[in-house]
Amino acid sequence: DQQVKQNSPSLSVQEGRISILNCDYTNSMFDYFLWYKKYPAEGPTFLISISSIKDKNEDGRFTVFLNKSAKHLSLHIVPSQPGDSAVYFCAAILGSSNTGKLIFGQGTTLQVKP
Amino acid sequence: DAGVIQSPRHEVTEMGQEVTLRCKPISGHNSLFWYRQTMMRGLELLIYFNNNVPIDDSGMPEDRFSAKMPNASFSTLKIQPSEPRDSAVYFCASSPARGTQYFGPGTRLTVL
């Protein structure tokens, strides 16, 4: 049972435009969400996170939006740059977890074209 | 500050051989996680430790896989005997109690 889903395996955008990556979850007990970015031959690196008590968190070009009623979160990258080309994973933590066990989505490969 | 260290970075072995992957977490982090990434299944959690104690090993595929954390600065993931279907990239990650996980560079395992 996939509790965190990224339904778009890939996304291609033009440099300078907005990239929107989507993620849906099924468990209403998730209370913290994270986005990771992964380049080939490297481990995933933390990008941005959001607590379930917020609906938006912004860090430079990256903004994460959370819609709890729809069980949906999205990552916006504005403006997109070729260096943003990578695989993006969303992940969630159960509120009952005191060890930070992450449930990952399948990932979305973003390609930003110059 | 050094990040999570994994060794070896690449491992090629023959079916039936024992494989040991190693991980040194970030100092001060008390949770450690082992993941496997494949094209078919994406990034899947195998096992995680909290304060050196295994908490959840439900993701370990079968008895051929075992993991240990003898102290706060070292963990191993062992596959014995290895099979071609074990070929994947194995990541180790560490975190503070309930914080962001920091991943190592991964070990690419190829079982012939």
Short mmCIF file of C-alpha atoms in Angstrom, two decimals:
data_model
loop_
_atom_site.label_atom_id
_atom_site.label_comp_id
_atom_site.label_asym_id
_atom_site.label_seq_id
_atom_site.Cartn_x
_atom_site.Cartn_y
_atom_site.Cartn_z
CA ASP A 1 0.00 0.00 0.00
CA GLN A 2 1.63 3.20 -1.22
CA GLN A 3 0.92 5.83 1.46
CA VAL A 4 2.84 8.56 -0.33
CA LYS A 5 2.35 8.86 -4.07
CA GLN A 6 4.02 10.90 -6.74
CA ASN A 7 1.91 10.19 -9.76
CA SER A 8 4.08 11.98 -12.31
CA PRO A 9 7.28 10.03 -12.94
CA SER A 10 8.77 12.88 -14.95
CA LEU A 11 8.39 16.58 -15.65
CA SER A 12 10.10 18.80 -18.20
CA VAL A 13 10.11 22.61 -18.00
CA GLN A 14 11.93 25.47 -19.67
CA GLU A 15 14.59 27.40 -17.79
CA GLY A 16 13.11 30.40 -16.03
CA ARG A 17 9.63 28.93 -15.81
CA ILE A 18 7.92 27.48 -12.76
CA SER A 19 8.28 23.78 -11.89
CA ILE A 20 5.46 22.25 -9.89
CA LEU A 21 5.96 18.80 -8.40
CA ASN A 22 3.02 17.10 -6.77
CA CYS A 23 2.61 14.56 -4.02
CA ASP A 24 -0.47 12.89 -2.52
CA TYR A 25 -0.75 10.96 0.71
CA THR A 26 -3.36 8.73 2.24
CA ASN A 27 -2.57 8.69 5.97
CA SER A 28 -4.08 11.61 7.86
CA MET A 29 -1.72 10.86 10.77
CA PHE A 30 1.27 12.22 8.87
CA ASP A 31 2.29 15.46 10.55
CA TYR A 32 5.53 16.44 8.85
CA PHE A 33 6.49 16.45 5.20
CA LEU A 34 9.82 16.81 3.44
CA TRP A 35 11.18 17.12 -0.07
CA TYR A 36 14.49 15.60 -1.07
CA LYS A 37 16.48 16.10 -4.24
CA LYS A 38 18.70 13.43 -5.73
CA TYR A 39 21.38 13.75 -8.38
CA PRO A 40 22.72 10.65 -10.15
CA ALA A 41 25.38 8.76 -8.17
CA GLU A 42 24.64 10.77 -5.02
CA GLY A 43 22.45 10.26 -1.99
CA PRO A 44 19.22 12.24 -1.59
CA THR A 45 19.71 15.67 -0.02
CA PHE A 46 17.18 17.51 2.08
CA LEU A 47 15.54 20.43 0.30
CA ILE A 48 12.63 21.82 2.29
CA SER A 49 10.03 20.68 4.81
CA ILE A 50 6.66 21.69 6.21
CA SER A 51 4.78 20.92 9.38
CA SER A 52 1.14 19.93 9.18
CA ILE A 53 0.20 23.01 11.18
CA LYS A 54 1.29 25.21 8.27
CA ASP A 55 0.08 25.46 4.72
CA LYS A 56 3.13 27.08 3.15
CA ASN A 57 6.86 27.21 3.67
CA GLU A 58 9.25 29.17 1.50
CA ASP A 59 13.01 29.01 1.12
CA GLY A 60 14.45 31.08 -1.69
CA ARG A 61 13.27 29.72 -5.02
CA PHE A 62 11.56 26.76 -3.34
CA THR A 63 8.08 26.82 -1.81
CA VAL A 64 6.15 23.89 -0.45
CA PHE A 65 2.36 24.07 -0.16
CA LEU A 66 0.28 21.72 1.98
CA ASN A 67 -3.44 21.12 1.52
CA LYS A 68 -4.45 18.88 4.41
CA SER A 69 -8.07 18.52 3.38
CA ALA A 70 -6.98 17.20 -0.01
CA LYS A 71 -4.01 15.30 1.45
CA HIS A 72 -1.85 16.94 -1.14
CA LEU A 73 1.43 18.80 -1.14
CA SER A 74 3.35 20.45 -3.91
CA LEU A 75 6.81 21.85 -4.45
CA HIS A 76 7.18 25.01 -6.53
CA ILE A 77 10.52 26.02 -7.99
CA VAL A 78 10.63 29.55 -9.37
CA PRO A 79 12.51 30.30 -11.51
CA SER A 80 13.66 26.87 -12.59
CA GLN A 81 17.34 26.44 -13.44
CA PRO A 82 19.14 23.67 -15.35
CA GLY A 83 20.94 22.73 -12.12
CA ASP A 84 17.56 21.84 -10.63
CA SER A 85 17.38 18.83 -12.96
CA ALA A 86 17.24 15.86 -10.58
CA VAL A 87 14.89 13.33 -9.04
CA TYR A 88 12.63 14.82 -6.37
CA PHE A 89 11.19 12.69 -3.59
CA CYS A 90 8.47 13.72 -1.20
CA ALA A 91 8.38 12.04 2.19
CA ALA A 92 6.18 12.03 5.27
CA ILE A 93 6.55 11.27 8.98
CA LEU A 94 3.85 9.78 11.17
CA GLY A 95 2.89 11.91 14.14
CA SER A 96 3.32 8.91 16.41
CA SER A 97 6.89 8.31 15.26
CA ASN A 98 9.60 9.49 17.63
CA THR A 99 12.38 8.19 15.42
CA GLY A 100 11.64 10.09 12.23
CA LYS A 101 10.85 7.11 10.01
CA LEU A 102 10.18 8.56 6.57
CA ILE A 103 7.69 7.19 4.08
CA PHE A 104 8.91 8.11 0.59
CA GLY A 105 7.09 8.57 -2.67
CA GLN A 106 8.40 7.00 -5.86
CA GLY A 107 10.07 10.18 -7.06
CA THR A 108 9.62 12.59 -9.98
CA THR A 109 12.42 13.26 -12.44
CA LEU A 110 12.60 16.94 -13.27
CA GLN A 111 14.37 18.12 -16.39
CA VAL A 112 14.95 21.85 -16.81
CA LYS A 113 15.85 22.71 -20.38
CA PRO A 114 18.16 25.67 -21.09
CA ASP B 1 31.58 18.40 9.60
CA ALA B 2 31.71 15.09 7.71
CA GLY B 3 28.43 13.75 6.46
CA VAL B 4 27.29 10.15 6.47
CA ILE B 5 30.10 7.93 5.24
CA GLN B 6 29.46 4.71 3.38
CA SER B 7 31.89 2.09 2.14
CA PRO B 8 32.53 0.69 -0.30
CA ARG B 9 31.09 3.01 -2.94
CA HIS B 10 30.94 0.19 -5.46
CA GLU B 11 30.86 -3.55 -4.93
CA VAL B 12 30.83 -6.24 -7.57
CA THR B 13 30.52 -9.80 -6.38
CA GLU B 14 29.41 -13.19 -7.56
CA MET B 15 26.20 -14.89 -6.60
CA GLY B 16 26.53 -16.78 -3.34
CA GLN B 17 29.19 -14.55 -1.86
CA GLU B 18 28.81 -12.61 1.36
CA VAL B 19 28.55 -8.84 1.04
CA THR B 20 29.06 -6.36 3.87
CA LEU B 21 28.14 -2.70 3.51
CA ARG B 22 29.34 -0.20 6.07
CA CYS B 23 28.04 3.09 7.39
CA LYS B 24 29.32 5.77 9.72
CA PRO B 25 26.51 8.14 10.74
CA ILE B 26 26.88 11.80 11.57
CA SER B 27 28.17 12.28 15.09
CA GLY B 28 25.39 13.04 17.54
CA HIS B 29 22.63 11.55 15.42
CA ASN B 30 20.81 8.79 17.24
CA SER B 31 18.72 7.31 14.43
CA LEU B 32 20.19 5.33 11.54
CA PHE B 33 18.37 4.05 8.49
CA TRP B 34 19.25 1.60 5.70
CA TYR B 35 17.50 2.03 2.33
CA ARG B 36 17.63 0.26 -0.98
CA GLN B 37 16.90 1.96 -4.29
CA THR B 38 15.88 0.04 -7.38
CA MET B 39 14.18 1.06 -10.59
CA MET B 40 11.20 -1.15 -9.83
CA ARG B 41 10.58 -0.29 -6.18
CA GLY B 42 12.10 3.16 -5.79
CA LEU B 43 13.54 4.06 -2.39
CA GLU B 44 12.53 1.50 0.22
CA LEU B 45 13.39 1.42 3.91
CA LEU B 46 15.03 -1.83 4.99
CA ILE B 47 15.67 -1.29 8.68
CA TYR B 48 16.23 1.51 11.16
CA PHE B 49 17.91 1.85 14.52
CA ASN B 50 17.31 4.25 17.37
CA ASN B 51 20.11 4.58 19.93
CA ASN B 52 21.78 1.52 18.36
CA VAL B 53 18.68 -0.65 18.86
CA PRO B 54 16.84 -2.05 15.82
CA ILE B 55 13.33 -0.62 15.88
CA ASP B 56 11.75 -1.83 12.67
CA ASP B 57 13.21 -4.42 10.32
CA SER B 58 9.99 -5.17 8.47
CA GLY B 59 11.53 -3.91 5.25
CA MET B 60 14.34 -6.45 5.26
CA PRO B 61 13.55 -8.66 2.27
CA GLU B 62 14.47 -12.02 3.76
CA ASP B 63 16.73 -13.83 6.18
CA ARG B 64 19.69 -13.40 3.88
CA PHE B 65 19.78 -9.78 5.00
CA SER B 66 21.00 -8.73 8.43
CA ALA B 67 22.02 -5.43 9.98
CA LYS B 68 23.90 -4.51 13.11
CA MET B 69 24.81 -1.35 14.95
CA PRO B 70 27.41 -2.26 17.58
CA ASN B 71 27.93 1.37 18.59
CA ALA B 72 26.72 4.86 17.82
CA SER B 73 29.30 5.44 15.10
CA PHE B 74 29.08 2.30 12.99
CA SER B 75 26.55 0.06 11.30
CA THR B 76 26.74 -2.81 8.83
CA LEU B 77 24.29 -4.35 6.40
CA LYS B 78 25.19 -7.90 5.43
CA ILE B 79 23.81 -10.06 2.65
CA GLN B 80 24.66 -13.74 2.81
CA PRO B 81 24.40 -15.38 0.35
CA SER B 82 23.99 -12.65 -2.24
CA GLU B 83 21.79 -13.07 -5.32
CA PRO B 84 21.59 -11.12 -8.60
CA ARG B 85 18.24 -9.62 -7.56
CA ASP B 86 20.02 -7.90 -4.67
CA SER B 87 21.75 -5.62 -7.16
CA ALA B 88 20.77 -2.07 -6.22
CA VAL B 89 22.06 1.11 -4.62
CA TYR B 90 22.05 0.89 -0.84
CA PHE B 91 21.86 4.11 1.16
CA CYS B 92 22.50 4.77 4.79
CA ALA B 93 20.98 7.83 6.47
CA SER B 94 21.13 9.29 9.96
CA SER B 95 19.11 11.86 11.84
CA PRO B 96 18.63 13.46 15.22
CA ALA B 97 15.72 12.02 17.19
CA ARG B 98 12.99 13.19 14.88
CA GLY B 99 14.75 15.44 12.48
CA THR B 100 15.75 15.57 8.88
CA GLN B 101 17.54 12.52 7.58
CA TYR B 102 20.94 12.99 5.99
CA PHE B 103 21.93 10.43 3.42
CA GLY B 104 25.28 8.98 2.53
CA PRO B 105 26.49 8.71 -1.07
CA GLY B 106 25.32 5.11 -1.37
CA THR B 107 26.91 1.79 -2.26
CA ARG B 108 26.21 0.46 -5.73
CA LEU B 109 26.04 -3.32 -5.45
CA THR B 110 26.22 -5.59 -8.47
CA VAL B 111 25.77 -9.31 -7.97
CA LEU B 112 26.74 -11.35 -11.01
#
